[in-house]
C-alpha cells in the first residue's frame, strides 16, 4: 500500500480532491441545500463526482509532464501579452468555432469521419448540458397548480418560465435526450462502418481505447431510447429493469471518462494554444541548421525542446559542443545514412 501511495502524484491528488469537494459544494448550494436534489439519482451523482476526481487527477499529471508544462505556460504567456491580447481573444473565438464547434480539422481528413465525430460529440455535449443540471438539482420542473399540463422551469430555484407539456416546445423539451441519442447512434454507425471497411483505421484500433468508448455510448443511447419506448408505447412494461440497465451503462461511462479516448475531450481545448505558439514562432527568429545553414523551424521551438530534453534527463549535446537539435532533420538523415554505410564497409555520403 505504501508503494502504491508513493507512486501517486500527491499534487494531482490534492487538485482532484479539491475539484471533487468544489463540485459537491456546488451541488449542495445549487440544489437549495439538497431541497431540490432527487435522492433516486444519488448513484449518477456519485459516479459524476468520482469521474471529476479522476479527470482532474489525470489532467494535472498530464500538465506536469515536462513537455506539456513548458508548452502550456508558453502558450498562456504568448496569449496574455497586453499588446496582443485583444487580437488573441478574437483569434481564440475563431479557433473555438473552427476546431471545437464546427470541428473543421476533422473534415480535412474525410467527410464521414467528420460526420461521425460531429454527431457523437454534439449529441454528448447537449445531453450532458441537459442531464447534469437535472441530476444535481440545479434545474427542475414543477407542474402548475391550476393547469396540470403546464410546467414551470426552475434554475437554481428561480422560476425562469413556463410551457405547455402538450405543445411542440414541451414535447421537444422532454425528448431532447432522445434526439441526442439518435444523433449519437447515427455517428456510431458511421464510425463503426469506417472501422470495418478502412484497413488503415482497423490496423491501429485498440479495444480499450477505441472500441470501448463506442460500446459504452451505444449502450447508454439504446437503453435511454428503450425507456422512452417503454413509457410511450409499452405502458411502462419492464421500465424498472431497463432503468437499471441504463443507470449501469451511464455510471460505467462516467467512470470510464478519465481513461481511453474519452480523455481527449478534455485535452483538445488545451491544444488551441499551439496555434498561438506556431504563429509566434513563425514571426520570430528562425533556427538555422549548424550543418547546412538552412532555416528549419523557429528558434523558440528549438530552445523549448532543449529544455524538455534536459528536464527528461536526455543529454543530446554533440562532442563538438553543438546540440543534436541544432541540426535540421535532413542533415540528421544524411548523417545517419552515412554512418550506417560506413558501418557496413561502404563509402560515406558526407
mmCIF file of C-alpha atoms in Angstrom:
data_model
loop_
_atom_site.group_PDB
_atom_site.id
_atom_site.type_symbol
_atom_site.label_atom_id
_atom_site.label_comp_id
_atom_site.label_asym_id
_atom_site.label_seq_id
_atom_site.Cartn_x
_atom_site.Cartn_y
_atom_site.Cartn_z
ATOM 1 C CA UNK A 1 0.000 0.000 0.000
ATOM 2 C CA UNK A 2 2.836 2.390 0.839
ATOM 3 C CA UNK A 3 4.470 1.606 -2.514
ATOM 4 C CA UNK A 4 1.266 2.498 -4.336
ATOM 5 C CA UNK A 5 0.900 5.710 -2.334
ATOM 6 C CA UNK A 6 4.459 6.736 -3.167
ATOM 7 C CA UNK A 7 3.804 6.246 -6.893
ATOM 8 C CA UNK A 8 0.805 8.580 -6.884
ATOM 9 C CA UNK A 9 1.208 12.262 -7.747
ATOM 10 C CA UNK A 10 0.347 13.985 -4.460
ATOM 11 C CA UNK A 11 -0.124 17.428 -6.038
ATOM 12 C CA UNK A 12 -2.569 15.937 -8.540
ATOM 13 C CA UNK A 13 -4.332 14.138 -5.694
ATOM 14 C CA UNK A 14 -4.853 17.431 -3.881
ATOM 15 C CA UNK A 15 -6.241 19.043 -7.017
ATOM 16 C CA UNK A 16 -8.512 16.078 -7.639
ATOM 17 C CA UNK A 17 -9.917 16.125 -4.106
ATOM 18 C CA UNK A 18 -10.315 19.920 -4.267
ATOM 19 C CA UNK A 19 -12.284 19.659 -7.510
ATOM 20 C CA UNK A 20 -14.424 16.886 -6.050
ATOM 21 C CA UNK A 21 -15.219 18.939 -2.938
ATOM 22 C CA UNK A 22 -15.953 22.010 -5.068
ATOM 23 C CA UNK A 23 -18.432 20.005 -7.143
ATOM 24 C CA UNK A 24 -20.111 18.620 -4.012
ATOM 25 C CA UNK A 25 -20.390 22.151 -2.624
ATOM 26 C CA UNK A 26 -21.866 23.386 -5.912
ATOM 27 C CA UNK A 27 -24.418 20.555 -5.839
ATOM 28 C CA UNK A 28 -25.299 21.325 -2.216
ATOM 29 C CA UNK A 29 -25.749 25.062 -2.754
ATOM 30 C CA UNK A 30 -27.226 24.865 -6.254
ATOM 31 C CA UNK A 31 -29.927 22.434 -5.163
ATOM 32 C CA UNK A 32 -31.058 24.661 -2.303
ATOM 33 C CA UNK A 33 -29.090 22.715 0.312
ATOM 34 C CA UNK A 34 -30.364 19.474 -1.246
ATOM 35 C CA UNK A 35 -34.011 20.583 -1.063
ATOM 36 C CA UNK A 36 -34.342 20.053 -4.837
ATOM 37 C CA UNK A 37 -31.973 17.093 -5.034
ATOM 38 C CA UNK A 38 -33.568 13.779 -6.048
ATOM 39 C CA UNK A 39 -32.091 11.025 -3.870
ATOM 40 C CA UNK A 40 -33.071 8.485 -6.531
ATOM 41 C CA UNK A 41 -30.248 9.956 -8.632
ATOM 42 C CA UNK A 42 -27.558 9.528 -5.971
ATOM 43 C CA UNK A 43 -25.793 6.818 -7.995
ATOM 44 C CA UNK A 44 -25.441 9.124 -11.007
ATOM 45 C CA UNK A 45 -24.184 11.923 -8.769
ATOM 46 C CA UNK A 46 -21.640 9.678 -7.047
ATOM 47 C CA UNK A 47 -20.290 8.461 -10.379
ATOM 48 C CA UNK A 48 -20.019 12.047 -11.628
ATOM 49 C CA UNK A 49 -18.112 13.141 -8.515
ATOM 50 C CA UNK A 50 -15.679 10.232 -8.869
ATOM 51 C CA UNK A 51 -15.267 10.982 -12.572
ATOM 52 C CA UNK A 52 -14.498 14.612 -11.678
ATOM 53 C CA UNK A 53 -11.734 13.468 -9.336
ATOM 54 C CA UNK A 54 -10.263 11.125 -11.949
ATOM 55 C CA UNK A 55 -10.355 13.725 -14.717
ATOM 56 C CA UNK A 56 -8.696 16.441 -12.637
ATOM 57 C CA UNK A 57 -6.069 13.997 -11.341
ATOM 58 C CA UNK A 58 -5.117 12.787 -14.824
ATOM 59 C CA UNK A 59 -5.241 16.286 -16.294
ATOM 60 C CA UNK A 60 -2.926 17.525 -13.545
ATOM 61 C CA UNK A 61 -0.480 14.690 -14.173
ATOM 62 C CA UNK A 62 -0.617 15.446 -17.894
ATOM 63 C CA UNK A 63 0.128 19.137 -17.304
ATOM 64 C CA UNK A 64 3.070 18.305 -15.040
ATOM 65 C CA UNK A 65 4.903 16.414 -17.767
ATOM 66 C CA UNK A 66 7.921 18.487 -18.895
ATOM 67 C CA UNK A 67 6.774 18.871 -22.500
ATOM 68 C CA UNK A 68 3.170 19.723 -21.640
ATOM 69 C CA UNK A 69 4.171 22.062 -18.805
ATOM 70 C CA UNK A 70 6.554 24.101 -20.953
ATOM 71 C CA UNK A 71 4.166 24.486 -23.902
ATOM 72 C CA UNK A 72 1.189 25.156 -21.597
ATOM 73 C CA UNK A 73 2.988 28.006 -19.838
ATOM 74 C CA UNK A 74 4.469 29.337 -23.063
ATOM 75 C CA UNK A 75 1.050 29.308 -24.743
ATOM 76 C CA UNK A 76 -0.614 31.279 -21.946
ATOM 77 C CA UNK A 77 2.297 33.734 -21.816
ATOM 78 C CA UNK A 78 2.061 34.410 -25.547
ATOM 79 C CA UNK A 79 -1.733 34.692 -25.403
ATOM 80 C CA UNK A 80 -1.893 37.102 -22.450
ATOM 81 C CA UNK A 81 0.610 39.674 -23.678
ATOM 82 C CA UNK A 82 -1.125 43.075 -23.276
ATOM 83 C CA UNK A 83 -0.128 44.393 -26.696
ATOM 84 C CA UNK A 84 -1.737 41.436 -28.481
ATOM 85 C CA UNK A 85 -4.439 40.378 -26.033
ATOM 86 C CA UNK A 86 -7.396 41.783 -27.978
ATOM 87 C CA UNK A 87 -6.285 40.196 -31.247
ATOM 88 C CA UNK A 88 -5.584 36.917 -29.475
ATOM 89 C CA UNK A 89 -9.066 36.893 -27.944
ATOM 90 C CA UNK A 90 -10.593 37.360 -31.403
ATOM 91 C CA UNK A 91 -8.322 34.622 -32.745
ATOM 92 C CA UNK A 92 -9.345 32.332 -29.898
ATOM 93 C CA UNK A 93 -13.032 32.813 -30.710
ATOM 94 C CA UNK A 94 -12.324 31.888 -34.341
ATOM 95 C CA UNK A 95 -10.371 28.808 -33.252
ATOM 96 C CA UNK A 96 -13.142 27.740 -30.891
ATOM 97 C CA UNK A 97 -15.644 27.989 -33.730
ATOM 98 C CA UNK A 98 -13.495 26.132 -36.267
ATOM 99 C CA UNK A 99 -11.929 23.454 -34.056
ATOM 100 C CA UNK A 100 -14.435 22.919 -31.248
ATOM 101 C CA UNK A 101 -17.858 23.903 -32.575
ATOM 102 C CA UNK A 102 -17.610 23.068 -36.285
ATOM 103 C CA UNK A 103 -14.600 20.705 -35.957
ATOM 104 C CA UNK A 104 -13.270 21.522 -39.432
ATOM 105 C CA UNK A 105 -9.892 19.993 -38.587
ATOM 106 C CA UNK A 106 -11.535 16.555 -38.852
ATOM 107 C CA UNK A 107 -13.336 17.380 -42.105
ATOM 108 C CA UNK A 108 -9.921 17.797 -43.770
ATOM 109 C CA UNK A 109 -9.318 14.087 -43.190
ATOM 110 C CA UNK A 110 -12.649 12.807 -44.531
ATOM 111 C CA UNK A 111 -16.306 13.827 -44.522
ATOM 112 C CA UNK A 112 -17.506 10.558 -42.971
ATOM 113 C CA UNK A 113 -15.018 10.867 -40.142
ATOM 114 C CA UNK A 114 -16.151 14.440 -39.503
ATOM 115 C CA UNK A 115 -19.851 13.491 -39.611
ATOM 116 C CA UNK A 116 -19.371 10.675 -37.097
ATOM 117 C CA UNK A 117 -17.326 12.819 -34.737
ATOM 118 C CA UNK A 118 -19.626 15.849 -35.068
ATOM 119 C CA UNK A 119 -22.822 13.894 -34.378
ATOM 120 C CA UNK A 120 -21.403 11.964 -31.427
ATOM 121 C CA UNK A 121 -19.613 14.917 -29.844
ATOM 122 C CA UNK A 122 -22.531 17.350 -30.035
ATOM 123 C CA UNK A 123 -25.001 14.657 -29.058
ATOM 124 C CA UNK A 124 -22.928 14.073 -25.923
ATOM 125 C CA UNK A 125 -22.406 17.794 -25.226
ATOM 126 C CA UNK A 126 -26.111 18.619 -25.403
ATOM 127 C CA UNK A 127 -27.018 15.512 -23.390
ATOM 128 C CA UNK A 128 -24.535 16.450 -20.660
ATOM 129 C CA UNK A 129 -25.736 20.071 -20.647
ATOM 130 C CA UNK A 130 -29.260 18.789 -20.010
ATOM 131 C CA UNK A 131 -28.561 15.834 -17.729
ATOM 132 C CA UNK A 132 -26.032 17.140 -15.216
ATOM 133 C CA UNK A 133 -28.063 20.192 -14.086
ATOM 134 C CA UNK A 134 -31.120 17.934 -13.692
ATOM 135 C CA UNK A 135 -29.180 15.319 -11.716
ATOM 136 C CA UNK A 136 -27.568 17.943 -9.478
ATOM 137 C CA UNK A 137 -30.891 19.625 -8.723
ATOM 138 C CA UNK A 138 -29.867 22.867 -10.414
ATOM 139 C CA UNK A 139 -32.765 22.606 -12.871
ATOM 140 C CA UNK A 140 -36.174 21.109 -12.183
ATOM 141 C CA UNK A 141 -39.724 21.313 -13.457
ATOM 142 C CA UNK A 142 -42.878 21.729 -11.391
ATOM 143 C CA UNK A 143 -46.489 21.339 -12.613
ATOM 144 C CA UNK A 144 -48.740 24.357 -12.399
ATOM 145 C CA UNK A 145 -51.321 24.115 -9.601
ATOM 146 C CA UNK A 146 -54.084 25.425 -11.834
ATOM 147 C CA UNK A 147 -53.197 23.750 -15.151
ATOM 148 C CA UNK A 148 -51.564 20.287 -14.665
ATOM 149 C CA UNK A 149 -50.283 20.215 -18.275
ATOM 150 C CA UNK A 150 -48.342 23.435 -17.680
ATOM 151 C CA UNK A 151 -44.849 23.153 -16.199
ATOM 152 C CA UNK A 152 -42.701 25.807 -14.560
ATOM 153 C CA UNK A 153 -38.960 25.608 -15.258
ATOM 154 C CA UNK A 154 -36.731 26.470 -12.303
ATOM 155 C CA UNK A 155 -32.990 27.195 -12.498
ATOM 156 C CA UNK A 156 -31.228 27.316 -9.113
ATOM 157 C CA UNK A 157 -34.629 27.756 -7.536
ATOM 158 C CA UNK A 158 -35.696 30.713 -9.703
ATOM 159 C CA UNK A 159 -38.744 30.435 -11.935
ATOM 160 C CA UNK A 160 -37.477 31.196 -15.453
ATOM 161 C CA UNK A 161 -40.639 30.468 -17.424
ATOM 162 C CA UNK A 162 -43.415 28.021 -18.095
ATOM 163 C CA UNK A 163 -44.549 25.920 -21.037
ATOM 164 C CA UNK A 164 -47.359 23.600 -22.030
ATOM 165 C CA UNK A 165 -46.272 19.964 -21.899
ATOM 166 C CA UNK A 166 -48.514 19.156 -24.889
ATOM 167 C CA UNK A 167 -47.035 21.955 -27.050
ATOM 168 C CA UNK A 168 -44.187 21.393 -29.538
ATOM 169 C CA UNK A 169 -41.825 23.186 -27.135
ATOM 170 C CA UNK A 170 -42.868 20.913 -24.278
ATOM 171 C CA UNK A 171 -42.520 17.782 -26.410
ATOM 172 C CA UNK A 172 -39.042 18.807 -27.567
ATOM 173 C CA UNK A 173 -38.018 19.719 -24.009
ATOM 174 C CA UNK A 174 -38.966 16.326 -22.608
ATOM 175 C CA UNK A 175 -37.479 14.421 -25.571
ATOM 176 C CA UNK A 176 -34.236 16.328 -26.150
ATOM 177 C CA UNK A 177 -32.220 13.393 -24.796
ATOM 178 C CA UNK A 178 -33.894 11.113 -27.356
ATOM 179 C CA UNK A 179 -32.731 13.437 -30.137
ATOM 180 C CA UNK A 180 -29.217 13.324 -28.687
ATOM 181 C CA UNK A 181 -29.331 9.525 -28.548
ATOM 182 C CA UNK A 182 -30.405 9.273 -32.191
ATOM 183 C CA UNK A 183 -27.610 11.645 -33.283
ATOM 184 C CA UNK A 184 -25.031 9.624 -31.332
ATOM 185 C CA UNK A 185 -26.279 6.333 -32.783
ATOM 186 C CA UNK A 186 -26.027 7.695 -36.337
ATOM 187 C CA UNK A 187 -22.480 8.841 -35.613
ATOM 188 C CA UNK A 188 -21.773 5.443 -34.030
ATOM 189 C CA UNK A 189 -22.948 3.646 -37.182
ATOM 190 C CA UNK A 190 -20.740 5.817 -39.407
ATOM 191 C CA UNK A 191 -17.724 5.293 -37.139
ATOM 192 C CA UNK A 192 -18.174 1.523 -36.959
ATOM 193 C CA UNK A 193 -18.604 1.288 -40.733
ATOM 194 C CA UNK A 194 -15.355 3.170 -41.218
ATOM 195 C CA UNK A 195 -13.539 0.924 -38.765
ATOM 196 C CA UNK A 196 -14.887 -2.170 -40.537
ATOM 197 C CA UNK A 197 -14.032 -1.111 -44.105
ATOM 198 C CA UNK A 198 -10.958 1.107 -43.761
ATOM 199 C CA UNK A 199 -7.834 -1.103 -43.467
ATOM 200 C CA UNK A 200 -5.764 1.822 -42.206
ATOM 201 C CA UNK A 201 -8.221 2.546 -39.405
ATOM 202 C CA UNK A 202 -8.639 -1.123 -38.491
ATOM 203 C CA UNK A 203 -4.876 -1.629 -38.218
ATOM 204 C CA UNK A 204 -4.417 0.886 -35.402
ATOM 205 C CA UNK A 205 -7.626 0.298 -33.411
ATOM 206 C CA UNK A 206 -7.401 -0.890 -29.818
ATOM 207 C CA UNK A 207 -10.352 -2.306 -27.936
ATOM 208 C CA UNK A 208 -9.919 -0.402 -24.667
ATOM 209 C CA UNK A 209 -9.019 2.900 -26.300
ATOM 210 C CA UNK A 210 -11.189 2.936 -29.440
ATOM 211 C CA UNK A 211 -13.994 0.377 -29.290
ATOM 212 C CA UNK A 212 -14.864 0.510 -25.594
ATOM 213 C CA UNK A 213 -15.966 4.194 -25.658
ATOM 214 C CA UNK A 214 -18.213 3.495 -28.662
ATOM 215 C CA UNK A 215 -19.752 0.459 -26.974
ATOM 216 C CA UNK A 216 -20.459 2.478 -23.832
ATOM 217 C CA UNK A 217 -22.091 5.300 -25.795
ATOM 218 C CA UNK A 218 -24.143 2.756 -27.744
ATOM 219 C CA UNK A 219 -25.397 1.114 -24.549
ATOM 220 C CA UNK A 220 -26.332 4.463 -22.974
ATOM 221 C CA UNK A 221 -28.265 5.576 -26.058
ATOM 222 C CA UNK A 222 -30.077 2.295 -26.662
ATOM 223 C CA UNK A 223 -31.188 1.854 -23.064
ATOM 224 C CA UNK A 224 -32.254 5.503 -22.931
ATOM 225 C CA UNK A 225 -34.404 5.087 -26.043
ATOM 226 C CA UNK A 226 -35.809 1.873 -24.578
ATOM 227 C CA UNK A 227 -37.009 3.853 -21.554
ATOM 228 C CA UNK A 228 -38.880 6.219 -23.862
ATOM 229 C CA UNK A 229 -40.334 3.312 -25.837
ATOM 230 C CA UNK A 230 -41.449 1.588 -22.630
ATOM 231 C CA UNK A 231 -43.223 4.687 -21.301
ATOM 232 C CA UNK A 232 -44.818 5.754 -24.593
ATOM 233 C CA UNK A 233 -45.650 2.500 -26.394
ATOM 234 C CA UNK A 234 -45.454 -0.343 -23.854
ATOM 235 C CA UNK A 235 -47.417 1.135 -20.917
ATOM 236 C CA UNK A 236 -44.283 1.070 -18.743
ATOM 237 C CA UNK A 237 -43.595 -2.644 -19.264
ATOM 238 C CA UNK A 238 -40.118 -3.604 -17.911
ATOM 239 C CA UNK A 239 -39.412 0.078 -17.206
ATOM 240 C CA UNK A 240 -37.692 -0.617 -13.868
ATOM 241 C CA UNK A 241 -35.396 -3.246 -15.378
ATOM 242 C CA UNK A 242 -34.495 -1.015 -18.323
ATOM 243 C CA UNK A 243 -33.858 1.863 -15.915
ATOM 244 C CA UNK A 244 -31.350 -0.302 -14.049
ATOM 245 C CA UNK A 245 -29.593 -1.199 -17.313
ATOM 246 C CA UNK A 246 -29.498 2.460 -18.304
ATOM 247 C CA UNK A 247 -28.146 3.515 -14.918
ATOM 248 C CA UNK A 248 -25.434 0.843 -15.095
ATOM 249 C CA UNK A 249 -24.345 1.913 -18.588
ATOM 250 C CA UNK A 250 -24.320 5.625 -17.675
ATOM 251 C CA UNK A 251 -22.355 5.079 -14.460
ATOM 252 C CA UNK A 252 -19.827 2.870 -16.254
ATOM 253 C CA UNK A 253 -19.417 5.536 -18.940
ATOM 254 C CA UNK A 254 -18.877 8.266 -16.354
ATOM 255 C CA UNK A 255 -16.257 6.219 -14.517
ATOM 256 C CA UNK A 256 -14.513 5.496 -17.836
ATOM 257 C CA UNK A 257 -14.165 9.209 -18.703
ATOM 258 C CA UNK A 258 -10.605 9.619 -17.309
ATOM 259 C CA UNK A 259 -9.434 6.648 -19.369
ATOM 260 C CA UNK A 260 -9.170 5.729 -23.030
ATOM 261 C CA UNK A 261 -10.234 8.022 -25.834
ATOM 262 C CA UNK A 262 -12.776 9.918 -23.745
ATOM 263 C CA UNK A 263 -9.953 11.864 -22.140
ATOM 264 C CA UNK A 264 -9.134 13.650 -25.411
ATOM 265 C CA UNK A 265 -12.412 15.571 -24.947
ATOM 266 C CA UNK A 266 -10.688 17.494 -22.162
ATOM 267 C CA UNK A 267 -7.276 17.657 -23.827
ATOM 268 C CA UNK A 268 -8.483 19.091 -27.133
ATOM 269 C CA UNK A 269 -9.236 22.668 -25.900
ATOM 270 C CA UNK A 270 -5.703 22.949 -24.484
ATOM 271 C CA UNK A 271 -4.292 22.298 -27.949
ATOM 272 C CA UNK A 272 -5.750 25.568 -29.201
ATOM 273 C CA UNK A 273 -2.708 27.235 -27.667
ATOM 274 C CA UNK A 274 -0.497 25.548 -30.266
ATOM 275 C CA UNK A 275 -1.882 27.900 -32.903
ATOM 276 C CA UNK A 276 -0.598 30.936 -30.983
ATOM 277 C CA UNK A 277 2.700 29.144 -30.416
ATOM 278 C CA UNK A 278 3.178 28.374 -34.124
ATOM 279 C CA UNK A 279 2.202 31.885 -35.233
ATOM 280 C CA UNK A 280 4.622 33.447 -32.743
ATOM 281 C CA UNK A 281 7.374 31.084 -33.804
ATOM 282 C CA UNK A 282 6.857 31.816 -37.489
ATOM 283 C CA UNK A 283 7.033 35.571 -36.843
ATOM 284 C CA UNK A 284 10.138 35.360 -34.645
ATOM 285 C CA UNK A 285 13.778 34.350 -35.253
ATOM 286 C CA UNK A 286 14.292 31.113 -37.144
ATOM 287 C CA UNK A 287 16.774 28.407 -36.189
ATOM 288 C CA UNK A 288 19.361 27.648 -38.858
ATOM 289 C CA UNK A 289 20.970 24.268 -39.277
ATOM 290 C CA UNK A 290 24.508 24.089 -37.908
ATOM 291 C CA UNK A 291 25.431 21.833 -40.815
ATOM 292 C CA UNK A 292 23.804 23.255 -43.959
ATOM 293 C CA UNK A 293 22.786 26.698 -42.693
ATOM 294 C CA UNK A 294 19.163 26.410 -43.829
ATOM 295 C CA UNK A 295 16.269 27.589 -41.602
ATOM 296 C CA UNK A 296 14.171 24.623 -40.466
ATOM 297 C CA UNK A 297 11.976 25.788 -37.541
ATOM 298 C CA UNK A 298 11.586 28.621 -35.060
ATOM 299 C CA UNK A 299 14.365 29.323 -32.600
ATOM 300 C CA UNK A 300 11.788 29.425 -29.812
ATOM 301 C CA UNK A 301 10.750 25.862 -30.621
ATOM 302 C CA UNK A 302 14.339 24.618 -30.584
ATOM 303 C CA UNK A 303 15.071 26.336 -27.262
ATOM 304 C CA UNK A 304 11.929 24.879 -25.695
ATOM 305 C CA UNK A 305 12.756 21.385 -26.941
ATOM 306 C CA UNK A 306 16.187 21.649 -25.356
ATOM 307 C CA UNK A 307 14.518 22.487 -22.026
ATOM 308 C CA UNK A 308 12.231 19.475 -22.389
ATOM 309 C CA UNK A 309 15.145 17.118 -23.093
ATOM 310 C CA UNK A 310 17.112 18.487 -20.142
ATOM 311 C CA UNK A 311 14.074 18.052 -17.873
ATOM 312 C CA UNK A 312 13.713 14.447 -19.050
ATOM 313 C CA UNK A 313 17.382 13.732 -18.440
ATOM 314 C CA UNK A 314 18.422 13.312 -22.100
ATOM 315 C CA UNK A 315 21.769 14.891 -22.940
ATOM 316 C CA UNK A 316 21.936 15.250 -26.732
ATOM 317 C CA UNK A 317 24.903 17.597 -26.899
ATOM 318 C CA UNK A 318 27.440 16.605 -29.538
ATOM 319 C CA UNK A 319 31.163 16.174 -28.971
ATOM 320 C CA UNK A 320 31.965 19.411 -30.838
ATOM 321 C CA UNK A 321 29.780 21.445 -28.473
ATOM 322 C CA UNK A 322 26.751 21.663 -30.740
ATOM 323 C CA UNK A 323 23.354 20.254 -29.812
ATOM 324 C CA UNK A 324 21.598 17.489 -31.713
ATOM 325 C CA UNK A 325 18.610 19.823 -32.145
ATOM 326 C CA UNK A 326 20.792 22.431 -33.872
ATOM 327 C CA UNK A 327 20.917 20.171 -36.938
ATOM 328 C CA UNK A 328 17.968 20.082 -39.347
ATOM 329 C CA UNK A 329 16.092 16.795 -39.972
ATOM 330 C CA UNK A 330 17.511 16.462 -43.495
ATOM 331 C CA UNK A 331 21.108 16.648 -42.305
ATOM 332 C CA UNK A 332 20.328 14.204 -39.497
ATOM 333 C CA UNK A 333 19.018 11.672 -42.009
ATOM 334 C CA UNK A 334 22.063 12.122 -44.247
ATOM 335 C CA UNK A 335 24.410 11.718 -41.285
ATOM 336 C CA UNK A 336 22.580 8.575 -40.160
ATOM 337 C CA UNK A 337 22.761 7.069 -43.655
ATOM 338 C CA UNK A 338 26.451 7.967 -43.856
ATOM 339 C CA UNK A 339 27.245 6.280 -40.537
ATOM 340 C CA UNK A 340 25.240 3.194 -41.454
ATOM 341 C CA UNK A 341 27.005 2.890 -44.790
ATOM 342 C CA UNK A 342 30.377 3.351 -43.122
ATOM 343 C CA UNK A 343 29.470 0.658 -40.565
ATOM 344 C CA UNK A 344 28.949 -1.927 -43.317
ATOM 345 C CA UNK A 345 32.197 -1.032 -45.049
ATOM 346 C CA UNK A 346 30.972 1.281 -47.816
ATOM 347 C CA UNK A 347 31.942 4.884 -48.549
ATOM 348 C CA UNK A 348 30.175 7.558 -46.586
ATOM 349 C CA UNK A 349 27.909 10.241 -48.078
ATOM 350 C CA UNK A 350 29.330 13.124 -46.049
#
